[in-house]
Each structure stands twice: as structure tokens, then as C-alpha cells.
Amino acid sequence: MRLGVVLRADTIIRDEGFRQRRVVTPYGPVDRVFSGKLSGTETHFLYGRFPGGRTPSWEIPYQANQSAFDELGVDHVIGTFVVGGVDKVVRGGDLVIPHDLVSFSGPQVSLPPTSGRFSNAHVIPSMCPRLRELLIRGARESGIAVHEDGLYFGFYGFARIETLAELELMDRLGARIVGQTMDPEFTLARQRHAHYAAIAVAIDSYHDMRDESDQDPEEFRARSREAIRYGRERFERIIAAGLASVAREPLAQVCSCARTSKGKHPDMFASFPEELL
């Protein structure tokens, strides 16, 4: 396993002596990668999906980020996220390990096929059960409370947060958290047959968002900053404990994330064979 993690892992980078490197990709250089080993596993931290200052989600260089992982031979990817809580049981500061996602729209990006022919990524199941097991193990061994499942709802296209009607719709659809950045990161990783899983921290809750107009913006920002700091510190602990656990005892779950068809056509989700068109 070569693991890529999208996380500003300051403590691990410092304490484990991870070295910064510049990875040249067809979409430009990525100079915020830190590489090293955790419990014997080659690990590469992408120090945030934003290059420098924060940008709108549709300006994130998703293709460059995934291409950097490609150049490094990464075959397992963990995305870390800051989200809003939709399910009423999620409060600000809660951690969630989603088991699936809904993504109706988003930045329209793809990567050239490695096989020479385009094929849609097979994404059932979406989140790799082996990587989810690693994260859940890590949380349990660290004594860190997490919601061990949840539906991530991808919300795109607007420089705003959700309307009340949108929140209520997501709630009815069974979403637990909402965010803007899991896809197309997830899709690009799955196009490469990489294993993908995620862990998120909620900066606010359904109740907070419903009552946003009654809140002091500075109090909200302070609470959000604290939730993000709390989440990042625990993401590091969970991932480190999960990798240490795997070094002692192999993962029990099996998955088909890396499976590719050996037949004439890449897979059932490929475009139709040309001779049938």
C-alpha cells in the first residue's frame, strides 16, 4: 500500500521527519507534498487541496493533485474534509467517516485514461471498505469518538452555503454531512482504480445553520476555527493509529476497488464498443 492523504499533517510531518518534495505533473508542479513512512507504510501528505490561499471549490486543481499521487505511485487515498452537519445528531466538532456520497454536479474534470480508451469509473461501493476499516480501527484504538457511517452530500456551484429548503431536502434524503470538495477528487481517484475513503469534521450543525442569521459571525468563525484545529489533530491520530494497527494485524475487509476487466472491453461501464455504433 502506498498511501496518499489530503491533510495538513503538521505534527506527523514534524515528528516523523517527513520531507517536502515538488512533483511535476502535466497540470503543473505540486510543491506541497510531504513524504515519509508511518508504521512501515509509504505515506504522502498533500498539504491541503488548495494551493496557497483558499479558493472557490471549482478552482481547486483536482487534476494536478491526483496526477501528483499518480507520479508517486499512490494506490490508496484518504481525503479529509471540513463539512456542515445535516443529520440532527451531528454537532459542531463531530467527526464522521462517510460510507457513501451523493454528487449531482460539480467541476467537470477528468483525467486521460491510462489504457488508451475512456471508461467510466466503477464506484459501487464508493468508499473503500478496507480504508474505512483502517479509519474506524484508528478511531477506536485512539479512543476518539466518530460517527462510523454517514452520507456525504456534495453541494456545488454557488459561493454561498445552503438555503433552508436545501438543508431540509438533504435531511429528507438521509444525508449526514454536506460539503463542496469530495468530488471530483473521489472520481479522479476511482478513475485510477485507487482505494478511496474519507473522514470529516463538522464545523456547524443543522441547528446552527438554521439559526445562522441570529448568530454573531465572529463567534461562528471562532467556533469553526476551533473545530478545524480539533479535527486536523484527530485526523492525524486516527490515521497514525490505523496504520499502526494494520502493521500488527492485516485488514479483514476485502474490496474490488483495484479490479479491472481482463476481457476485450475494459468494463461494463465503458463507452459502447465502436463496432456496435
PDB file of C-alpha atoms in Angstrom:
ATOM      1  CA  MET A   1       0.000   0.000   0.000  1.00  0.00           C
ATOM      2  CA  ARG A   2       1.207   3.468  -0.933  1.00  0.00           C
ATOM      3  CA  LEU A   3      -0.979   5.906   0.917  1.00  0.00           C
ATOM      4  CA  GLY A   4      -1.834   9.457  -0.105  1.00  0.00           C
ATOM      5  CA  VAL A   5      -3.591  11.682   2.428  1.00  0.00           C
ATOM      6  CA  VAL A   6      -5.009  15.127   1.773  1.00  0.00           C
ATOM      7  CA  LEU A   7      -4.234  16.740   5.123  1.00  0.00           C
ATOM      8  CA  ARG A   8      -2.117  19.468   6.675  1.00  0.00           C
ATOM      9  CA  ALA A   9      -0.500  16.941   9.000  1.00  0.00           C
ATOM     10  CA  ASP A  10       1.813  19.332  10.846  1.00  0.00           C
ATOM     11  CA  THR A  11       2.552  17.074  13.826  1.00  0.00           C
ATOM     12  CA  ILE A  12       3.389  13.950  11.802  1.00  0.00           C
ATOM     13  CA  ILE A  13       5.422  15.946   9.274  1.00  0.00           C
ATOM     14  CA  ARG A  14       7.480  17.473  12.086  1.00  0.00           C
ATOM     15  CA  ASP A  15       7.805  14.499  14.438  1.00  0.00           C
ATOM     16  CA  GLU A  16       8.350  11.816  11.782  1.00  0.00           C
ATOM     17  CA  GLY A  17      10.743  13.867   9.673  1.00  0.00           C
ATOM     18  CA  PHE A  18       8.653  13.864   6.502  1.00  0.00           C
ATOM     19  CA  ARG A  19      10.427  15.662   3.663  1.00  0.00           C
ATOM     20  CA  GLN A  20       8.839  18.162   1.324  1.00  0.00           C
ATOM     21  CA  ARG A  21       9.024  17.432  -2.366  1.00  0.00           C
ATOM     22  CA  ARG A  22       7.986  19.008  -5.649  1.00  0.00           C
ATOM     23  CA  VAL A  23       6.087  16.750  -8.029  1.00  0.00           C
ATOM     24  CA  VAL A  24       5.864  17.796 -11.670  1.00  0.00           C
ATOM     25  CA  THR A  25       2.584  16.838 -13.370  1.00  0.00           C
ATOM     26  CA  PRO A  26       1.010  17.532 -16.780  1.00  0.00           C
ATOM     27  CA  TYR A  27      -1.188  20.058 -14.956  1.00  0.00           C
ATOM     28  CA  GLY A  28       1.657  21.956 -13.345  1.00  0.00           C
ATOM     29  CA  PRO A  29       4.001  21.372 -10.410  1.00  0.00           C
ATOM     30  CA  VAL A  30       2.666  20.412  -6.992  1.00  0.00           C
ATOM     31  CA  ASP A  31       5.130  21.543  -4.326  1.00  0.00           C
ATOM     32  CA  ARG A  32       3.154  20.850  -1.160  1.00  0.00           C
ATOM     33  CA  VAL A  33       3.732  17.090  -0.870  1.00  0.00           C
ATOM     34  CA  PHE A  34       5.442  15.670   2.233  1.00  0.00           C
ATOM     35  CA  SER A  35       6.709  12.085   2.066  1.00  0.00           C
ATOM     36  CA  GLY A  36       7.859   9.535   4.612  1.00  0.00           C
ATOM     37  CA  LYS A  37       6.827   6.335   6.369  1.00  0.00           C
ATOM     38  CA  LEU A  38       4.254   5.647   9.080  1.00  0.00           C
ATOM     39  CA  SER A  39       4.377   2.218  10.730  1.00  0.00           C
ATOM     40  CA  GLY A  40       6.284   0.974   7.698  1.00  0.00           C
ATOM     41  CA  THR A  41       3.744   2.312   5.174  1.00  0.00           C
ATOM     42  CA  GLU A  42       4.953   4.706   2.493  1.00  0.00           C
ATOM     43  CA  THR A  43       2.802   7.791   3.064  1.00  0.00           C
ATOM     44  CA  HIS A  44       2.480  11.044   1.154  1.00  0.00           C
ATOM     45  CA  PHE A  45       0.627  14.028   2.627  1.00  0.00           C
ATOM     46  CA  LEU A  46      -0.811  16.550   0.194  1.00  0.00           C
ATOM     47  CA  TYR A  47      -0.703  19.647   2.373  1.00  0.00           C
ATOM     48  CA  GLY A  48      -4.227  20.805   1.600  1.00  0.00           C
ATOM     49  CA  ARG A  49      -6.076  20.585  -1.701  1.00  0.00           C
ATOM     50  CA  PHE A  50      -5.880  24.384  -2.074  1.00  0.00           C
ATOM     51  CA  PRO A  51      -2.515  25.688  -3.381  1.00  0.00           C
ATOM     52  CA  GLY A  52      -1.802  28.563  -1.013  1.00  0.00           C
ATOM     53  CA  GLY A  53      -4.787  30.730  -0.155  1.00  0.00           C
ATOM     54  CA  ARG A  54      -8.259  29.287  -0.176  1.00  0.00           C
ATOM     55  CA  THR A  55     -10.112  29.429  -3.489  1.00  0.00           C
ATOM     56  CA  PRO A  56     -13.665  28.515  -4.545  1.00  0.00           C
ATOM     57  CA  SER A  57     -14.112  24.764  -4.710  1.00  0.00           C
ATOM     58  CA  TRP A  58     -14.383  24.847  -8.507  1.00  0.00           C
ATOM     59  CA  GLU A  59     -10.868  26.355  -8.745  1.00  0.00           C
ATOM     60  CA  ILE A  60      -9.140  23.585  -6.781  1.00  0.00           C
ATOM     61  CA  PRO A  61      -6.514  21.901  -9.041  1.00  0.00           C
ATOM     62  CA  TYR A  62      -8.028  18.441  -8.666  1.00  0.00           C
ATOM     63  CA  GLN A  63      -6.285  17.074 -11.762  1.00  0.00           C
ATOM     64  CA  ALA A  64      -2.856  18.242 -10.603  1.00  0.00           C
ATOM     65  CA  ASN A  65      -3.471  16.841  -7.119  1.00  0.00           C
ATOM     66  CA  GLN A  66      -4.417  13.381  -8.401  1.00  0.00           C
ATOM     67  CA  SER A  67      -1.639  13.444 -11.002  1.00  0.00           C
ATOM     68  CA  ALA A  68       0.868  14.097  -8.200  1.00  0.00           C
ATOM     69  CA  PHE A  69      -0.390  10.977  -6.443  1.00  0.00           C
ATOM     70  CA  ASP A  70      -0.137   9.117  -9.772  1.00  0.00           C
ATOM     71  CA  GLU A  71       3.507  10.147 -10.148  1.00  0.00           C
ATOM     72  CA  LEU A  72       4.218   8.867  -6.625  1.00  0.00           C
ATOM     73  CA  GLY A  73       2.521   5.519  -7.248  1.00  0.00           C
ATOM     74  CA  VAL A  74      -0.186   6.179  -4.651  1.00  0.00           C
ATOM     75  CA  ASP A  75      -2.873   3.477  -4.756  1.00  0.00           C
ATOM     76  CA  HIS A  76      -4.795   4.313  -1.548  1.00  0.00           C
ATOM     77  CA  VAL A  77      -6.182   7.825  -0.920  1.00  0.00           C
ATOM     78  CA  ILE A  78      -7.737   9.305   2.213  1.00  0.00           C
ATOM     79  CA  GLY A  79      -9.474  12.655   1.868  1.00  0.00           C
ATOM     80  CA  THR A  80     -10.069  14.820   4.945  1.00  0.00           C
ATOM     81  CA  PHE A  81     -12.849  17.378   4.943  1.00  0.00           C
ATOM     82  CA  VAL A  82     -14.444  20.273   6.758  1.00  0.00           C
ATOM     83  CA  VAL A  83     -18.213  19.943   6.442  1.00  0.00           C
ATOM     84  CA  GLY A  84     -21.582  21.062   7.712  1.00  0.00           C
ATOM     85  CA  GLY A  85     -23.767  18.752   9.766  1.00  0.00           C
ATOM     86  CA  VAL A  86     -27.136  17.893   8.222  1.00  0.00           C
ATOM     87  CA  ASP A  87     -28.276  14.945  10.322  1.00  0.00           C
ATOM     88  CA  LYS A  88     -29.587  16.343  13.594  1.00  0.00           C
ATOM     89  CA  VAL A  89     -27.323  14.010  15.606  1.00  0.00           C
ATOM     90  CA  VAL A  90     -24.197  15.723  14.217  1.00  0.00           C
ATOM     91  CA  ARG A  91     -22.962  18.671  16.260  1.00  0.00           C
ATOM     92  CA  GLY A  92     -20.171  21.125  15.575  1.00  0.00           C
ATOM     93  CA  GLY A  93     -16.814  19.380  16.187  1.00  0.00           C
ATOM     94  CA  ASP A  94     -18.135  15.868  15.491  1.00  0.00           C
ATOM     95  CA  LEU A  95     -16.079  13.536  13.276  1.00  0.00           C
ATOM     96  CA  VAL A  96     -17.731  11.437  10.568  1.00  0.00           C
ATOM     97  CA  ILE A  97     -16.359   8.567   8.449  1.00  0.00           C
ATOM     98  CA  PRO A  98     -18.796   8.573   5.499  1.00  0.00           C
ATOM     99  CA  HIS A  99     -19.806   5.323   3.836  1.00  0.00           C
ATOM    100  CA  ASP A 100     -21.208   6.889   0.643  1.00  0.00           C
ATOM    101  CA  LEU A 101     -21.757  10.157  -1.178  1.00  0.00           C
ATOM    102  CA  VAL A 102     -24.293  11.934  -3.359  1.00  0.00           C
ATOM    103  CA  SER A 103     -22.855  14.161  -6.069  1.00  0.00           C
ATOM    104  CA  PHE A 104     -25.285  15.537  -8.643  1.00  0.00           C
ATOM    105  CA  SER A 105     -22.983  18.167 -10.114  1.00  0.00           C
ATOM    106  CA  GLY A 106     -19.587  19.754  -9.712  1.00  0.00           C
ATOM    107  CA  PRO A 107     -16.454  20.783 -11.574  1.00  0.00           C
ATOM    108  CA  GLN A 108     -16.439  18.925 -14.887  1.00  0.00           C
ATOM    109  CA  VAL A 109     -12.927  17.471 -14.920  1.00  0.00           C
ATOM    110  CA  SER A 110     -11.445  14.125 -15.861  1.00  0.00           C
ATOM    111  CA  LEU A 111      -8.040  12.555 -16.463  1.00  0.00           C
ATOM    112  CA  PRO A 112      -6.768  10.871 -19.623  1.00  0.00           C
ATOM    113  CA  PRO A 113      -7.289   7.098 -19.488  1.00  0.00           C
ATOM    114  CA  THR A 114      -4.218   5.020 -18.739  1.00  0.00           C
ATOM    115  CA  SER A 115      -5.482   2.230 -21.009  1.00  0.00           C
ATOM    116  CA  GLY A 116      -5.835   4.459 -24.079  1.00  0.00           C
ATOM    117  CA  ARG A 117      -9.615   4.345 -24.002  1.00  0.00           C
ATOM    118  CA  PHE A 118     -12.093   6.230 -21.825  1.00  0.00           C
ATOM    119  CA  SER A 119     -14.043   4.226 -19.265  1.00  0.00           C
ATOM    120  CA  ASN A 120     -16.377   5.464 -16.543  1.00  0.00           C
ATOM    121  CA  ALA A 121     -15.159   4.631 -13.055  1.00  0.00           C
ATOM    122  CA  HIS A 122     -16.998   1.829 -11.292  1.00  0.00           C
ATOM    123  CA  VAL A 123     -17.884   3.265  -7.866  1.00  0.00           C
ATOM    124  CA  ILE A 124     -20.076   0.720  -6.093  1.00  0.00           C
ATOM    125  CA  PRO A 125     -19.172   0.646  -3.290  1.00  0.00           C
ATOM    126  CA  SER A 126     -17.892   4.205  -3.308  1.00  0.00           C
ATOM    127  CA  MET A 127     -15.841   4.286  -0.110  1.00  0.00           C
ATOM    128  CA  CYS A 128     -13.256   1.504   0.103  1.00  0.00           C
ATOM    129  CA  PRO A 129     -14.283  -0.893   2.916  1.00  0.00           C
ATOM    130  CA  ARG A 130     -10.624  -1.651   3.692  1.00  0.00           C
ATOM    131  CA  LEU A 131      -9.659   2.008   4.124  1.00  0.00           C
ATOM    132  CA  ARG A 132     -12.841   2.637   6.125  1.00  0.00           C
ATOM    133  CA  GLU A 133     -11.834  -0.262   8.383  1.00  0.00           C
ATOM    134  CA  LEU A 134      -8.412   1.353   8.830  1.00  0.00           C
ATOM    135  CA  LEU A 135     -10.006   4.662   9.859  1.00  0.00           C
ATOM    136  CA  ILE A 136     -12.570   3.063  12.158  1.00  0.00           C
ATOM    137  CA  ARG A 137      -9.859   0.949  13.803  1.00  0.00           C
ATOM    138  CA  GLY A 138      -7.708   4.016  14.245  1.00  0.00           C
ATOM    139  CA  ALA A 139     -10.546   5.936  15.884  1.00  0.00           C
ATOM    140  CA  ARG A 140     -11.385   3.097  18.249  1.00  0.00           C
ATOM    141  CA  GLU A 141      -7.760   2.496  19.227  1.00  0.00           C
ATOM    142  CA  SER A 142      -7.237   6.220  19.791  1.00  0.00           C
ATOM    143  CA  GLY A 143     -10.380   6.499  21.897  1.00  0.00           C
ATOM    144  CA  ILE A 144     -11.697   9.197  19.563  1.00  0.00           C
ATOM    145  CA  ALA A 145     -15.458   9.349  19.109  1.00  0.00           C
ATOM    146  CA  VAL A 146     -16.614   9.265  15.486  1.00  0.00           C
ATOM    147  CA  HIS A 147     -19.803   8.623  13.586  1.00  0.00           C
ATOM    148  CA  GLU A 148     -18.747   5.426  11.796  1.00  0.00           C
ATOM    149  CA  ASP A 149     -21.018   5.972   8.805  1.00  0.00           C
ATOM    150  CA  GLY A 150     -22.913   8.724   7.086  1.00  0.00           C
ATOM    151  CA  LEU A 151     -23.930  10.017   3.685  1.00  0.00           C
ATOM    152  CA  TYR A 152     -21.889  12.963   2.335  1.00  0.00           C
ATOM    153  CA  PHE A 153     -23.958  15.310   0.149  1.00  0.00           C
ATOM    154  CA  GLY A 154     -21.903  17.217  -2.427  1.00  0.00           C
ATOM    155  CA  PHE A 155     -23.176  20.800  -2.818  1.00  0.00           C
ATOM    156  CA  TYR A 156     -21.622  22.780  -5.671  1.00  0.00           C
ATOM    157  CA  GLY A 157     -21.777  25.762  -7.921  1.00  0.00           C
ATOM    158  CA  PHE A 158     -22.504  28.648  -5.599  1.00  0.00           C
ATOM    159  CA  ALA A 159     -20.374  30.964  -3.476  1.00  0.00           C
ATOM    160  CA  ARG A 160     -22.754  30.510  -0.563  1.00  0.00           C
ATOM    161  CA  ILE A 161     -23.926  27.932   1.933  1.00  0.00           C
ATOM    162  CA  GLU A 162     -27.201  26.055   1.700  1.00  0.00           C
ATOM    163  CA  THR A 163     -30.684  27.534   1.836  1.00  0.00           C
ATOM    164  CA  LEU A 164     -33.132  26.281   4.444  1.00  0.00           C
ATOM    165  CA  ALA A 165     -35.062  24.403   1.744  1.00  0.00           C
ATOM    166  CA  GLU A 166     -31.846  22.728   0.561  1.00  0.00           C
ATOM    167  CA  LEU A 167     -30.943  21.700   4.102  1.00  0.00           C
ATOM    168  CA  GLU A 168     -34.399  20.227   4.640  1.00  0.00           C
ATOM    169  CA  LEU A 169     -34.173  18.343   1.327  1.00  0.00           C
ATOM    170  CA  MET A 170     -30.781  16.883   2.260  1.00  0.00           C
ATOM    171  CA  ASP A 171     -32.182  15.862   5.630  1.00  0.00           C
ATOM    172  CA  ARG A 172     -35.106  14.078   3.956  1.00  0.00           C
ATOM    173  CA  LEU A 173     -32.702  12.294   1.606  1.00  0.00           C
ATOM    174  CA  GLY A 174     -30.794  10.903   4.584  1.00  0.00           C
ATOM    175  CA  ALA A 175     -27.622  12.999   4.289  1.00  0.00           C
ATOM    176  CA  ARG A 176     -25.498  13.258   7.416  1.00  0.00           C
ATOM    177  CA  ILE A 177     -22.982  15.899   6.252  1.00  0.00           C
ATOM    178  CA  VAL A 178     -22.649  18.395   3.405  1.00  0.00           C
ATOM    179  CA  GLY A 179     -19.538  19.734   1.680  1.00  0.00           C
ATOM    180  CA  GLN A 180     -18.128  21.008  -1.618  1.00  0.00           C
ATOM    181  CA  THR A 181     -14.808  19.252  -2.151  1.00  0.00           C
ATOM    182  CA  MET A 182     -15.078  15.441  -2.079  1.00  0.00           C
ATOM    183  CA  ASP A 183     -15.906  15.246  -5.743  1.00  0.00           C
ATOM    184  CA  PRO A 184     -14.258  15.274  -8.283  1.00  0.00           C
ATOM    185  CA  GLU A 185     -11.335  14.266  -6.023  1.00  0.00           C
ATOM    186  CA  PHE A 186     -13.141  10.990  -5.350  1.00  0.00           C
ATOM    187  CA  THR A 187     -13.973  10.400  -9.024  1.00  0.00           C
ATOM    188  CA  LEU A 188     -10.424  11.062 -10.233  1.00  0.00           C
ATOM    189  CA  ALA A 189      -9.021   8.627  -7.660  1.00  0.00           C
ATOM    190  CA  ARG A 190     -11.528   5.966  -8.692  1.00  0.00           C
ATOM    191  CA  GLN A 191     -10.718   6.554 -12.363  1.00  0.00           C
ATOM    192  CA  ARG A 192      -7.235   5.388 -11.411  1.00  0.00           C
ATOM    193  CA  HIS A 193      -8.682   2.350  -9.578  1.00  0.00           C
ATOM    194  CA  ALA A 194      -7.319   3.761  -6.329  1.00  0.00           C
ATOM    195  CA  HIS A 195      -8.868   2.824  -2.999  1.00  0.00           C
ATOM    196  CA  TYR A 196     -10.600   5.895  -1.534  1.00  0.00           C
ATOM    197  CA  ALA A 197     -12.051   6.757   1.861  1.00  0.00           C
ATOM    198  CA  ALA A 198     -12.730   9.929   3.793  1.00  0.00           C
ATOM    199  CA  ILE A 199     -13.044  11.422   7.247  1.00  0.00           C
ATOM    200  CA  ALA A 200     -14.652  14.758   8.031  1.00  0.00           C
ATOM    201  CA  VAL A 201     -15.123  17.239  10.853  1.00  0.00           C
ATOM    202  CA  ALA A 202     -18.336  19.237  11.134  1.00  0.00           C
ATOM    203  CA  ILE A 203     -17.831  22.935  11.824  1.00  0.00           C
ATOM    204  CA  ASP A 204     -21.511  23.512  12.465  1.00  0.00           C
ATOM    205  CA  SER A 205     -24.740  21.607  12.853  1.00  0.00           C
ATOM    206  CA  TYR A 206     -28.157  21.565  11.233  1.00  0.00           C
ATOM    207  CA  HIS A 207     -29.377  23.674  14.151  1.00  0.00           C
ATOM    208  CA  ASP A 208     -26.542  26.205  13.729  1.00  0.00           C
ATOM    209  CA  MET A 209     -27.220  26.626  10.027  1.00  0.00           C
ATOM    210  CA  ARG A 210     -30.972  27.031  10.502  1.00  0.00           C
ATOM    211  CA  ASP A 211     -30.355  29.820  13.008  1.00  0.00           C
ATOM    212  CA  GLU A 212     -27.391  31.413  11.232  1.00  0.00           C
ATOM    213  CA  SER A 213     -28.967  34.890  10.987  1.00  0.00           C
ATOM    214  CA  ASP A 214     -29.293  35.037  14.786  1.00  0.00           C
ATOM    215  CA  GLN A 215     -25.621  34.240  15.437  1.00  0.00           C
ATOM    216  CA  ASP A 216     -22.654  36.523  15.948  1.00  0.00           C
ATOM    217  CA  PRO A 217     -20.397  35.972  12.882  1.00  0.00           C
ATOM    218  CA  GLU A 218     -17.240  36.316  14.979  1.00  0.00           C
ATOM    219  CA  GLU A 219     -18.433  33.649  17.398  1.00  0.00           C
ATOM    220  CA  PHE A 220     -19.201  31.370  14.449  1.00  0.00           C
ATOM    221  CA  ARG A 221     -15.731  31.937  12.944  1.00  0.00           C
ATOM    222  CA  ALA A 222     -14.042  31.266  16.280  1.00  0.00           C
ATOM    223  CA  ARG A 223     -16.065  28.093  16.746  1.00  0.00           C
ATOM    224  CA  SER A 224     -15.246  26.991  13.189  1.00  0.00           C
ATOM    225  CA  ARG A 225     -11.512  27.585  13.645  1.00  0.00           C
ATOM    226  CA  GLU A 226     -11.538  25.527  16.824  1.00  0.00           C
ATOM    227  CA  ALA A 227     -13.457  22.677  15.145  1.00  0.00           C
ATOM    228  CA  ILE A 228     -10.971  22.639  12.245  1.00  0.00           C
ATOM    229  CA  ARG A 229      -7.982  22.615  14.608  1.00  0.00           C
ATOM    230  CA  TYR A 230      -9.614  19.847  16.655  1.00  0.00           C
ATOM    231  CA  GLY A 231     -10.436  17.843  13.538  1.00  0.00           C
ATOM    232  CA  ARG A 232      -6.974  18.028  11.986  1.00  0.00           C
ATOM    233  CA  GLU A 233      -5.268  16.956  15.204  1.00  0.00           C
ATOM    234  CA  ARG A 234      -7.590  13.950  15.499  1.00  0.00           C
ATOM    235  CA  PHE A 235      -7.324  13.068  11.819  1.00  0.00           C
ATOM    236  CA  GLU A 236      -3.578  12.665  12.343  1.00  0.00           C
ATOM    237  CA  ARG A 237      -4.031  10.496  15.424  1.00  0.00           C
ATOM    238  CA  ILE A 238      -6.644   8.300  13.753  1.00  0.00           C
ATOM    239  CA  ILE A 239      -4.585   7.719  10.601  1.00  0.00           C
ATOM    240  CA  ALA A 240      -1.396   7.014  12.566  1.00  0.00           C
ATOM    241  CA  ALA A 241      -3.213   4.587  14.899  1.00  0.00           C
ATOM    242  CA  GLY A 242      -4.931   2.901  11.971  1.00  0.00           C
ATOM    243  CA  LEU A 243      -1.640   2.298  10.164  1.00  0.00           C
ATOM    244  CA  ALA A 244      -0.047   1.010  13.384  1.00  0.00           C
ATOM    245  CA  SER A 245      -2.979  -1.377  13.791  1.00  0.00           C
ATOM    246  CA  VAL A 246      -2.602  -2.675  10.235  1.00  0.00           C
ATOM    247  CA  ALA A 247       1.102  -3.290  10.856  1.00  0.00           C
ATOM    248  CA  ARG A 248       0.097  -5.580  13.743  1.00  0.00           C
ATOM    249  CA  GLU A 249      -2.961  -7.204  12.176  1.00  0.00           C
ATOM    250  CA  PRO A 250      -3.929  -7.145   8.486  1.00  0.00           C
ATOM    251  CA  LEU A 251      -7.227  -5.617   7.458  1.00  0.00           C
ATOM    252  CA  ALA A 252     -10.128  -8.064   7.425  1.00  0.00           C
ATOM    253  CA  GLN A 253     -12.281  -6.352   4.805  1.00  0.00           C
ATOM    254  CA  VAL A 254     -11.972  -7.155   1.107  1.00  0.00           C
ATOM    255  CA  CYS A 255     -12.756  -4.849  -1.781  1.00  0.00           C
ATOM    256  CA  SER A 256     -12.820  -4.669  -5.563  1.00  0.00           C
ATOM    257  CA  CYS A 257     -11.514  -1.100  -5.885  1.00  0.00           C
ATOM    258  CA  ALA A 258      -8.464  -2.054  -7.947  1.00  0.00           C
ATOM    259  CA  ARG A 259     -10.165  -4.696 -10.065  1.00  0.00           C
ATOM    260  CA  THR A 260     -10.139  -4.256 -13.834  1.00  0.00           C
ATOM    261  CA  SER A 261     -11.692  -6.407 -16.518  1.00  0.00           C
ATOM    262  CA  LYS A 262      -9.460  -8.870 -18.362  1.00  0.00           C
ATOM    263  CA  GLY A 263     -11.884  -9.109 -21.292  1.00  0.00           C
ATOM    264  CA  LYS A 264     -11.897  -7.433 -24.693  1.00  0.00           C
ATOM    265  CA  HIS A 265     -13.561  -4.299 -23.343  1.00  0.00           C
ATOM    266  CA  PRO A 266     -12.330  -2.524 -20.186  1.00  0.00           C
ATOM    267  CA  ASP A 267     -15.532  -2.925 -18.160  1.00  0.00           C
ATOM    268  CA  MET A 268     -19.310  -2.796 -18.388  1.00  0.00           C
ATOM    269  CA  PHE A 269     -19.248   0.952 -17.812  1.00  0.00           C
ATOM    270  CA  ALA A 270     -17.015   1.704 -20.796  1.00  0.00           C
ATOM    271  CA  SER A 271     -18.431   3.509 -23.796  1.00  0.00           C
ATOM    272  CA  PHE A 272     -20.057   1.130 -26.285  1.00  0.00           C
ATOM    273  CA  PRO A 273     -17.717  -0.934 -28.472  1.00  0.00           C
ATOM    274  CA  GLU A 274     -17.067   1.047 -31.621  1.00  0.00           C
ATOM    275  CA  GLU A 275     -18.287  -1.784 -33.867  1.00  0.00           C
ATOM    276  CA  LEU A 276     -21.755  -1.511 -32.315  1.00  0.00           C
ATOM    277  CA  LEU A 277     -22.130   2.216 -33.045  1.00  0.00           C
TER     278      LEU A 277
END
